Every structure is written in C-alpha cells, then in structure tokens.
Amino acid sequence: MKIKIRYFGMLTEVTGCEEEIIDFPEVVISELLEMLFIKYPKLKDKKFQVAQNNELVPFKTKISSKEIVLLPPFSGG
Amino acid sequence: MKIKIRYFGMLTEVTGCEEEIIDFPEVVISELLEMLFIKYPKLKDKKFQVAQNNELVPFKTKISSKEIVLLPPFSGG
Amino acid sequence: MSDNRTKSVFKEGAISSVFIGESIAKHQTKTSIGAHNIFLGQVRADVIDNKIIKAIEYTAHEEMANTKFHEIREAAFEKYELTCMHIYHSLGVVNAGEICLFVFVSSPRRKVVFKALEFIVEAIKEKVPVFGKEIFEDNSHQWKVNS
Amino acid sequence: MSDNRTKSVFKEGAISSVFIGESIAKHQTKTSIGAHNIFLGQVRADVIDNKIIKAIEYTAHEEMANTKFHEIREAAFEKYELTCMHIYHSLGVVNAGEICLFVFVSSPRRKVVFKALEFIVEAIKEKVPVFGKEIFEDNSHQWKVNS
C-alpha cells in the first residue's frame, strides 16, 4: 500500500521534506511510526500528533486514508 | 446658603431645567431633597442618586459643596 | 507604559470605523504587545411598541464622568498587566448602527486582555454618569436603561 | 444570521488595520447588533539570548485547519447568541508589530461577546494546526511554542 506522509513545522527539519510516499504493508499507525523512527531517529525525540482525514487520531488507529499527517505542537495566533 | 442643583437625563423632564440655584438654610442632603419633593412632586417617584464633589454620597451626608447633583440610573455605552 | 491617561474620553457624535482602524495602526510600533482586545458598543435599532429607535442622544455629568474614567483606568492598570488602554465614549446624537463606545486594551499576553476589557466595560456601565435618550423614528423618546 | 461561514480564514501576510476598520464599517448596517468584541494577535519582538525576533513565518495544514475553524465557528454559534463571527489568520511572513490573527464577534447584547471571543481564541490556539517559525534578526530561527 502506498501512503503519502506529510510533515509540518519543526518536523520538516527532522525529515528534510514536507511529504513523501512510502510503500508500506502494515495497517496500524504505530507500526508506520516505528518505521519512520528507524528512517529518522531524531523523530523519536519530537513531540507530535498524527492526523488522518483531517482529524487527530491515537497511534493505535488503523490506517484508513491514503494520507497520514505528522503535526508538531500547534502555535497559531 | 446658595446651592447650585444640577439635574441630568430624565430628571430634567421632571424639573424642567438642567440647573437652578436655591437659597437653602439646611445642612443635610435629605433635607434638601424634601424641599425638592415639594417643588417637584414627581421627583419622588424617580430613581436617582446624589453626587457632590464628583462622588456619589448617601442622602444623610452633610452638604459640603456649592453644587449638588441629582443623577438618574446610568445608561452609558 | 500606561500612556495617554489624561486624554479626553468623550467625543462628539459617533466613533468612526476609520478612527478605530487608525488607533490600531498606531500600536504597530509597540512591539512588546502580543494581544489587543477591543470592545465596541453599537446603537441598536430596537423596536418597542412598533416604534423603531433611530438614534440615542448621550449626555453626561462630564466632570464626574472624567473622574470615574480616570479611576477605572487606574484600577485596570493596577489589576492587569496592560501596555496601553484607550476609552472613547460618544456625546450627542449617535444613529442606529453607529458606534458609541470604543474600549481598547493591549498587553504582551492574551489571557489578561479578556479579563481587563470586560472589567473596564462593566465598570463604565456601572460607574460613569452617562445618560442615553432613545429617540424613535417619530421623534418621541424614552430613557435608556442598562441591563 | 450566521453568515460568512464558508469564507476563507487564511490570508497571505499580515492583516492590515485598514482591513479591520473596513470589517467594522460593514457591520454598521446590521442594526440588531449592540456589541462587538475584537481580538487581535500581534507579533512581538521578543528578545531571546540577546537576539530579537523580527518576524514569524506561519504555515498550516490548511485542509485540517479549515475543518477545525469551521467546527469552532459552529460550536460558538451553538453556544452563544451571536449575530456574526469572522476569523482571519495569516500565513507566510508577518513582521513584529503586525497583526496575524483577527477574531471578530458581534451580538445584540454585550455579556455574550466576551465569553464567545475568549472561547474562540482559545479554541484556535488549541485545535488549529498552524505553526509559527520565529525568525531572528540574524535570520536564525526557533519554533514558536504557545503558552
């Protein structure tokens, strides 16, 4: 399954990109994150939340979208 | 003792004036009011407060200013 | 930083949106400010017994009102960490839809501005001797009562 | 009366004082309104380790942000008796002293506008995925953290 992963704010400095497409066989977000932690070891030290379908979701959620988004703490306003 | 009495808002419709000078021998505001109630019987039905020296004062206060002000309920803003 | 404490509060007639915009612009050189909060009172065209209010005519005991505005300003600066504060109130006729009260507070941080603005507006309504005469379209009137 | 619900919230660059003044002017035909409350977020020139912040560059997850702005708007109209509500947030670079957030609520009566405005501003800070990059005068940066 090909998934687009998007990064925002300070996370883009860890990954060096704003988005990437990863071919990924697993079904749960936490498994995807484990893979990303191997690819980007510094990501593990960052505070972030995950959204899919424009909603924040717990890490144990099944992937149900073609797009997974990693969001650092919000700092609008 | 000559005292200037000033009226504001709806009270000016009861007294027909915004200010008047009254020659008044007494020393307490409530006594002044008794006299005004005789002059303007409808004043008794109105809600108002009294100020002297730019401060609201109880009716039992002694007159210590040349100017006594009758103020209906405030309705600014 | 509590500047402009002695500026006059009363303005003849309505307070224009251009004046409000210019007041905001003047604060853009004050780069310690992080949050502004502005209250605007606008004259409503209320309908009472089938008659529409077309304007409010404001009068005030000006000397006492200025004393009270000054006390409210001092109390707000004492209570809250404000960078600046401005209060303007109309005197004379303000038509329905026009602005009669403009209160503007600024602070480095946001949480304080909400509390400070409400404190000031409520104090103005309660303590300042201003009187509104509500004028209907047929030129009859009634005296405004604050709730 | 909850108009303008679908207007876009994000604006490229700073929000000008003229734009704010014009927004106020547009509400003067709505004569059921008695009270407006406006929050403005302004970029502070904070000093951190002897370096001055000269600007904040904002980015956002726009689709999710618009969903969240819509939810906040619906919740506020549900909770409070508002005549109208407008939210604008900057994207891109906003210099110190310039305005990056403009929230505008209006209601027939004043008490509700204070509560509604604070509710909306706090919800924006908490729920909307916007990210501020604080840029120092030497062009180094740090990521903004909301308190």
Coordinates of C-alpha atoms in Angstrom, one line a residue:
Chain A
M1 CA 0.0 0.0 0.0
K2 CA 1.4 3.4 -1.0
I3 CA 0.8 6.1 1.7
K4 CA 1.6 9.8 1.4
I5 CA 3.1 11.0 4.7
R6 CA 3.1 14.8 5.3
Y7 CA 5.2 16.7 7.9
F8 CA 4.7 20.2 9.3
G9 CA 6.6 22.8 11.2
M10 CA 9.8 21.7 13.0
L11 CA 9.2 18.1 11.9
T12 CA 10.2 19.1 8.3
E13 CA 13.7 19.8 9.7
V14 CA 14.0 16.3 11.0
T15 CA 12.8 14.6 7.9
G16 CA 14.2 17.1 5.4
C17 CA 11.0 17.0 3.4
E18 CA 7.3 18.2 3.6
E19 CA 5.9 15.0 2.2
E20 CA 7.0 11.6 0.9
I21 CA 5.3 8.5 -0.4
I22 CA 6.1 5.3 1.3
D23 CA 5.2 1.8 0.3
F24 CA 4.0 0.2 3.5
P25 CA 2.5 -3.2 4.2
E26 CA 1.2 -2.7 7.8
V27 CA -2.2 -1.5 9.0
V28 CA -1.7 0.4 12.2
I29 CA -0.3 4.0 12.6
S30 CA 2.1 2.9 15.4
E31 CA 3.7 0.4 13.0
L32 CA 4.2 3.2 10.4
L33 CA 5.8 5.3 13.1
E34 CA 8.2 2.6 14.1
M35 CA 9.4 2.5 10.5
L36 CA 9.7 6.3 10.5
F37 CA 11.7 6.2 13.7
I38 CA 14.2 3.9 12.0
K39 CA 14.4 6.2 9.0
Y40 CA 14.5 9.4 11.1
P41 CA 16.0 8.6 14.6
K42 CA 15.6 12.2 15.8
L43 CA 11.8 12.0 15.2
K44 CA 11.5 9.9 18.3
D45 CA 12.6 12.9 20.4
K46 CA 10.0 15.2 19.0
K47 CA 6.5 15.8 20.3
F48 CA 3.9 15.3 17.6
Q49 CA 0.4 14.1 16.9
V50 CA -0.9 12.2 14.0
A51 CA -3.9 13.1 11.8
Q52 CA -5.8 11.3 9.1
N53 CA -8.9 12.6 7.3
N54 CA -8.4 16.0 9.0
E55 CA -8.7 14.5 12.5
L56 CA -6.2 13.8 15.2
V57 CA -6.1 10.0 15.9
P58 CA -4.5 7.8 18.5
F59 CA -1.3 5.9 17.4
K60 CA -3.1 2.6 17.7
T61 CA -5.6 3.6 15.0
K62 CA -5.8 1.6 11.8
I63 CA -4.7 3.5 8.7
S64 CA -7.8 4.2 6.7
S65 CA -6.6 7.0 4.4
K66 CA -4.0 7.4 1.7
E67 CA -2.5 10.3 3.6
I68 CA -1.1 10.3 7.1
V69 CA 0.0 13.6 8.7
L70 CA 2.5 14.3 11.5
L71 CA 1.9 17.5 13.3
P72 CA 4.1 19.1 15.9
P73 CA 2.5 21.2 18.7
F74 CA 0.2 23.9 17.3
S75 CA 1.4 27.5 17.7
G76 CA -1.1 29.6 15.8
G77 CA -2.2 33.1 16.7
Chain B
M1 CA -26.6 79.4 51.7
K2 CA -26.9 79.4 47.9
I3 CA -26.5 76.0 46.3
K4 CA -26.5 75.1 42.6
I5 CA -28.5 72.0 41.9
R6 CA -27.9 70.1 38.7
Y7 CA -30.2 67.6 37.1
F8 CA -29.4 65.0 34.4
G9 CA -31.2 62.7 32.0
M10 CA -34.9 62.0 32.7
L11 CA -34.8 64.2 35.8
T12 CA -34.6 67.3 33.6
E13 CA -38.0 66.4 32.4
V14 CA -39.4 66.4 35.9
T15 CA -37.8 69.7 36.9
G16 CA -37.9 71.4 33.5
C17 CA -34.4 72.7 34.0
E18 CA -30.8 71.4 34.0
E19 CA -29.8 73.5 36.9
E20 CA -31.0 76.0 39.4
I21 CA -29.7 78.0 42.3
I22 CA -31.6 77.6 45.5
D23 CA -31.2 79.5 48.7
F24 CA -31.2 76.8 51.3
P25 CA -30.6 77.0 55.1
E26 CA -30.3 73.3 55.9
V27 CA -27.2 71.2 56.1
V28 CA -28.1 67.6 55.1
I29 CA -28.9 66.4 51.6
S30 CA -32.1 64.6 52.7
E31 CA -33.4 67.9 53.9
L32 CA -32.7 69.5 50.5
L33 CA -34.4 66.6 48.8
E34 CA -37.5 67.1 51.0
M35 CA -37.7 70.6 49.7
L36 CA -37.3 69.5 46.1
F37 CA -40.0 66.9 46.5
I38 CA -42.4 69.7 47.5
K39 CA -41.3 71.7 44.5
Y40 CA -41.3 68.7 42.1
P41 CA -43.8 66.1 43.4
K42 CA -43.0 63.7 40.6
L43 CA -39.3 63.6 41.6
K44 CA -40.3 61.4 44.5
D45 CA -41.3 58.6 42.0
K46 CA -37.9 58.7 40.2
K47 CA -34.9 56.6 40.9
F48 CA -31.9 58.8 41.4
Q49 CA -28.6 59.1 43.3
V50 CA -26.9 62.3 44.6
A51 CA -23.4 63.4 44.0
Q52 CA -21.3 66.1 45.4
N53 CA -17.6 66.8 44.6
N54 CA -17.9 64.2 41.8
E55 CA -18.7 61.4 44.2
L56 CA -22.0 59.6 44.9
V57 CA -23.0 60.2 48.5
P58 CA -25.7 58.8 50.8
F59 CA -28.7 61.1 51.4
K60 CA -27.8 61.6 55.0
T61 CA -24.5 63.3 54.0
K62 CA -23.9 66.9 55.0
I63 CA -23.7 69.4 52.2
S64 CA -20.1 70.3 51.8
S65 CA -20.1 71.7 48.2
K66 CA -21.7 74.6 46.4
E67 CA -23.1 72.1 43.9
I68 CA -25.3 69.2 44.4
V69 CA -26.1 66.8 41.5
L70 CA -29.1 64.5 41.0
L71 CA -28.3 61.6 38.7
P72 CA -30.9 59.1 37.3
P73 CA -29.7 55.5 36.6
F74 CA -26.6 55.5 34.4
S75 CA -27.0 54.2 30.9
G76 CA -23.8 54.7 29.1
G77 CA -22.3 52.5 26.4
Chain C
M1 CA 3.8 52.3 29.9
S2 CA 0.3 53.5 31.0
D3 CA 0.4 56.3 28.5
N4 CA -2.5 58.5 27.4
R5 CA -4.1 58.5 30.8
T6 CA -5.2 62.1 30.6
K7 CA -6.6 62.1 27.0
S8 CA -10.2 63.1 26.8
V9 CA -12.7 60.2 26.6
F10 CA -15.7 62.0 25.2
K11 CA -16.2 62.5 21.5
E12 CA -19.0 64.5 19.9
G13 CA -21.1 62.2 17.8
A14 CA -20.4 58.6 16.6
I15 CA -17.0 57.0 16.7
S16 CA -15.9 56.1 13.1
S17 CA -14.5 52.8 11.9
V18 CA -11.7 54.8 10.3
F19 CA -10.7 56.3 13.7
I20 CA -10.7 52.7 15.2
G21 CA -8.5 51.5 12.3
E22 CA -6.1 54.3 12.9
S23 CA -6.0 53.6 16.6
I24 CA -5.0 50.0 15.8
A25 CA -2.3 51.2 13.3
K26 CA -0.7 53.4 16.0
H27 CA 0.0 50.4 18.1
Q28 CA 2.1 48.6 15.5
T29 CA 5.3 50.4 16.6
K30 CA 4.8 48.9 20.1
T31 CA 6.4 45.6 19.5
S32 CA 6.1 44.4 23.1
I33 CA 2.4 44.0 22.5
G34 CA 1.1 40.5 21.7
A35 CA -2.6 40.9 22.1
H36 CA -5.2 43.6 21.6
N37 CA -8.9 43.3 22.7
I38 CA -11.4 45.9 21.5
F39 CA -15.0 46.4 22.7
L40 CA -17.4 48.4 20.5
G41 CA -20.8 49.4 21.6
Q42 CA -23.2 50.0 18.7
V43 CA -26.6 51.6 18.8
R44 CA -29.3 49.1 18.1
A45 CA -32.5 49.9 16.1
D46 CA -34.7 48.2 18.7
V47 CA -38.4 48.0 18.1
I48 CA -40.6 49.0 21.1
D49 CA -44.4 49.1 20.7
N50 CA -44.0 49.1 17.0
K51 CA -41.7 52.1 17.0
I52 CA -38.1 51.9 15.9
I53 CA -35.2 53.5 17.7
K54 CA -33.4 55.7 15.2
A55 CA -30.7 57.2 17.5
I56 CA -29.5 57.6 21.0
E57 CA -28.6 61.1 22.3
Y58 CA -26.0 60.9 25.1
T59 CA -25.5 63.4 27.8
A60 CA -23.1 63.1 30.8
H61 CA -22.1 64.8 34.0
E62 CA -18.7 65.3 32.4
E63 CA -16.5 66.3 35.3
M64 CA -17.7 63.4 37.4
A65 CA -17.5 61.1 34.3
N66 CA -13.9 62.0 33.7
T67 CA -13.1 61.4 37.3
K68 CA -14.7 58.0 37.1
F69 CA -13.0 57.1 33.8
H70 CA -9.7 58.0 35.4
E71 CA -10.4 55.8 38.4
I72 CA -11.4 52.9 36.2
R73 CA -8.2 53.3 34.1
E74 CA -6.0 53.4 37.2
A75 CA -7.8 50.3 38.7
A76 CA -7.4 48.4 35.4
F77 CA -3.6 49.2 35.2
E78 CA -3.3 48.2 38.8
K79 CA -5.1 44.9 38.4
Y80 CA -3.9 43.7 35.0
E81 CA -0.5 43.8 33.1
L82 CA -1.5 46.2 30.4
T83 CA 0.7 48.0 27.9
C84 CA -2.0 50.5 27.0
M85 CA -5.6 51.3 27.3
H86 CA -7.9 53.7 25.5
I87 CA -11.6 54.6 26.2
Y88 CA -13.8 56.7 23.9
H89 CA -17.5 57.5 24.6
S90 CA -19.8 59.5 22.4
L91 CA -21.8 62.5 23.5
G92 CA -24.7 63.9 21.5
V93 CA -26.6 62.0 18.8
V94 CA -25.4 58.6 17.6
N95 CA -27.6 56.9 14.9
A96 CA -28.6 53.2 14.9
G97 CA -25.7 51.2 13.5
E98 CA -23.1 53.7 14.7
I99 CA -20.6 53.2 17.4
C100 CA -20.9 55.0 20.7
L101 CA -18.3 53.2 22.9
F102 CA -14.8 52.1 22.0
V103 CA -12.6 50.4 24.6
F104 CA -9.1 49.2 23.5
V105 CA -6.7 47.3 25.7
S106 CA -3.3 45.8 24.8
S107 CA -0.9 43.5 26.6
P108 CA 2.1 41.4 25.9
R109 CA 0.0 38.2 26.5
R110 CA -3.5 37.4 25.6
K111 CA -5.1 35.9 28.8
V112 CA -5.1 39.2 30.6
V113 CA -6.8 41.3 27.8
F114 CA -10.1 39.4 28.0
K115 CA -10.4 39.9 31.8
A116 CA -9.3 43.5 31.6
L117 CA -11.6 44.5 28.8
E118 CA -14.7 43.0 30.5
F119 CA -13.7 44.7 33.8
I120 CA -13.4 48.1 32.1
V121 CA -16.7 47.8 30.1
E122 CA -18.7 46.7 33.1
A123 CA -17.2 49.4 35.3
I124 CA -18.1 52.1 32.7
K125 CA -21.7 50.9 32.6
E126 CA -21.9 50.8 36.3
K127 CA -20.0 53.8 37.5
V128 CA -19.9 56.5 34.8
P129 CA -22.7 59.1 34.8
V130 CA -23.7 58.9 31.2
F131 CA -27.4 59.0 30.1
G132 CA -28.9 57.8 26.9
K133 CA -32.1 59.2 25.4
E134 CA -33.5 56.7 22.9
I135 CA -35.1 58.6 20.0
F136 CA -37.8 56.9 17.9
E137 CA -38.4 57.5 14.3
D138 CA -41.5 59.7 15.1
N139 CA -39.1 61.8 17.4
S140 CA -40.8 60.6 20.6
H141 CA -38.3 59.2 23.1
Q142 CA -37.7 57.1 26.1
W143 CA -34.7 56.9 28.5
K144 CA -32.3 54.1 28.0
V145 CA -32.0 51.5 30.9
N146 CA -28.8 49.4 31.1
S147 CA -29.2 45.7 31.8
Chain D
M1 CA -27.7 35.2 10.8
S2 CA -24.5 33.1 11.0
D3 CA -23.3 34.4 7.7
N4 CA -19.9 34.1 6.1
R5 CA -19.4 30.6 7.5
T6 CA -17.6 29.4 4.4
K7 CA -15.3 32.4 3.8
S8 CA -11.6 31.5 3.9
V9 CA -9.8 32.2 7.1
F10 CA -6.2 32.3 5.9
K11 CA -4.7 35.5 4.5
E12 CA -1.3 35.8 2.9
G13 CA 0.9 38.0 5.1
A14 CA -0.2 40.5 7.8
I15 CA -3.7 41.6 8.4
S16 CA -3.9 45.4 7.9
S17 CA -5.5 47.9 10.2
V18 CA -7.4 49.3 7.2
F19 CA -8.9 45.8 6.6
I20 CA -10.0 45.7 10.2
G21 CA -11.6 49.2 10.0
E22 CA -13.4 48.2 6.9
S23 CA -14.7 45.0 8.6
I24 CA -16.1 47.1 11.4
A25 CA -17.7 49.5 8.9
K26 CA -19.5 46.7 7.1
H27 CA -21.4 45.9 10.3
Q28 CA -23.0 49.3 10.7
T29 CA -25.9 48.2 8.5
K30 CA -26.7 45.4 10.9
T31 CA -28.7 47.4 13.4
S32 CA -29.6 44.4 15.6
I33 CA -26.0 44.4 16.8
G34 CA -25.4 46.1 20.1
A35 CA -21.8 44.9 20.9
H36 CA -18.7 43.9 19.0
N37 CA -15.7 42.3 20.5
I38 CA -12.4 42.0 18.5
F39 CA -9.3 40.1 19.3
L40 CA -6.0 40.9 17.5
G41 CA -2.9 38.9 17.8
Q42 CA 0.2 40.9 17.1
V43 CA 3.8 39.6 16.5
R44 CA 6.0 40.5 19.5
A45 CA 9.7 41.5 19.0
D46 CA 10.7 39.2 21.9
V47 CA 14.4 39.1 22.9
I48 CA 15.8 35.6 23.4
D49 CA 19.5 35.1 24.2
N50 CA 20.2 38.7 23.0
K51 CA 18.5 38.0 19.7
I52 CA 15.4 39.9 18.6
I53 CA 12.5 38.2 16.8
K54 CA 11.9 40.2 13.6
A55 CA 9.0 38.1 12.2
I56 CA 7.0 34.9 12.4
E57 CA 6.5 32.8 9.4
Y58 CA 3.3 30.8 9.6
T59 CA 2.5 27.5 7.9
A60 CA -0.6 25.4 8.3
H61 CA -2.2 22.1 7.4
E62 CA -4.8 24.1 5.6
E63 CA -7.4 21.4 4.9
M64 CA -7.4 20.3 8.5
A65 CA -7.2 23.9 9.7
N66 CA -10.3 24.9 7.7
T67 CA -12.2 21.9 9.1
K68 CA -11.2 23.0 12.6
F69 CA -12.1 26.7 12.0
H70 CA -15.5 25.5 10.7
E71 CA -16.0 23.3 13.8
I72 CA -15.1 26.2 16.2
R73 CA -17.4 28.5 14.4
E74 CA -20.3 26.0 14.6
A75 CA -19.6 25.4 18.3
A76 CA -19.5 29.1 19.0
F77 CA -22.8 29.8 17.2
E78 CA -24.3 26.9 19.1
K79 CA -23.1 28.0 22.5
Y80 CA -23.6 31.8 22.2
E81 CA -26.2 34.1 20.7
L82 CA -24.1 35.7 18.0
T83 CA -25.2 37.8 15.1
C84 CA -21.9 37.2 13.2
M85 CA -18.4 36.0 13.6
H86 CA -15.3 36.4 11.5
I87 CA -11.9 34.8 11.8
Y88 CA -8.7 35.6 9.8
H89 CA -5.3 34.1 10.3
S90 CA -2.1 35.0 8.5
L91 CA 0.0 32.6 6.5
G92 CA 3.6 33.4 5.5
V93 CA 5.7 36.1 7.0
V94 CA 4.3 38.6 9.5
N95 CA 6.7 41.2 10.9
A96 CA 7.0 42.2 14.5
G97 CA 4.3 44.8 15.3
E98 CA 2.0 43.4 12.5
I99 CA -1.3 41.6 13.1
C100 CA -1.5 37.8 12.5
L101 CA -4.9 36.9 14.0
F102 CA -8.2 38.8 13.8
V103 CA -11.3 37.4 15.5
F104 CA -14.5 39.5 15.4
V105 CA -17.8 38.6 17.1
S106 CA -21.0 40.6 17.3
S107 CA -24.2 40.1 19.3
P108 CA -27.3 42.1 20.2
R109 CA -26.0 42.2 23.9
R110 CA -22.6 42.6 25.4
K111 CA -22.3 39.9 28.0
V112 CA -22.1 37.1 25.5
V113 CA -19.4 38.6 23.3
F114 CA -16.7 38.5 26.0
K115 CA -17.3 34.8 26.6
A116 CA -17.6 33.9 22.9
L117 CA -14.5 35.7 21.9
E118 CA -12.3 34.1 24.6
F119 CA -13.8 30.7 23.7
I120 CA -13.0 31.1 20.0
V121 CA -9.4 32.4 20.5
E122 CA -8.6 29.6 23.0
A123 CA -10.0 27.0 20.6
I124 CA -8.0 28.4 17.7
K125 CA -4.8 28.2 19.8
E126 CA -5.6 24.6 20.9
K127 CA -7.2 23.0 17.9
V128 CA -6.0 24.5 14.7
P129 CA -2.8 23.1 13.1
V130 CA -0.9 26.3 12.5
F131 CA 2.8 26.5 13.1
G132 CA 4.9 29.6 13.8
K133 CA 8.6 29.9 12.9
E134 CA 10.1 32.7 14.9
I135 CA 12.8 34.4 12.8
F136 CA 15.5 36.4 14.5
E137 CA 17.3 39.5 13.1
D138 CA 20.3 37.3 12.1
N139 CA 17.9 35.0 10.2
S140 CA 18.3 32.1 12.6
H141 CA 15.0 30.8 13.9
Q142 CA 13.2 28.8 16.5
W143 CA 9.8 27.2 16.5
K144 CA 7.1 29.1 18.4
V145 CA 5.5 27.4 21.4
N146 CA 2.1 28.6 22.6
S147 CA 1.6 29.1 26.3

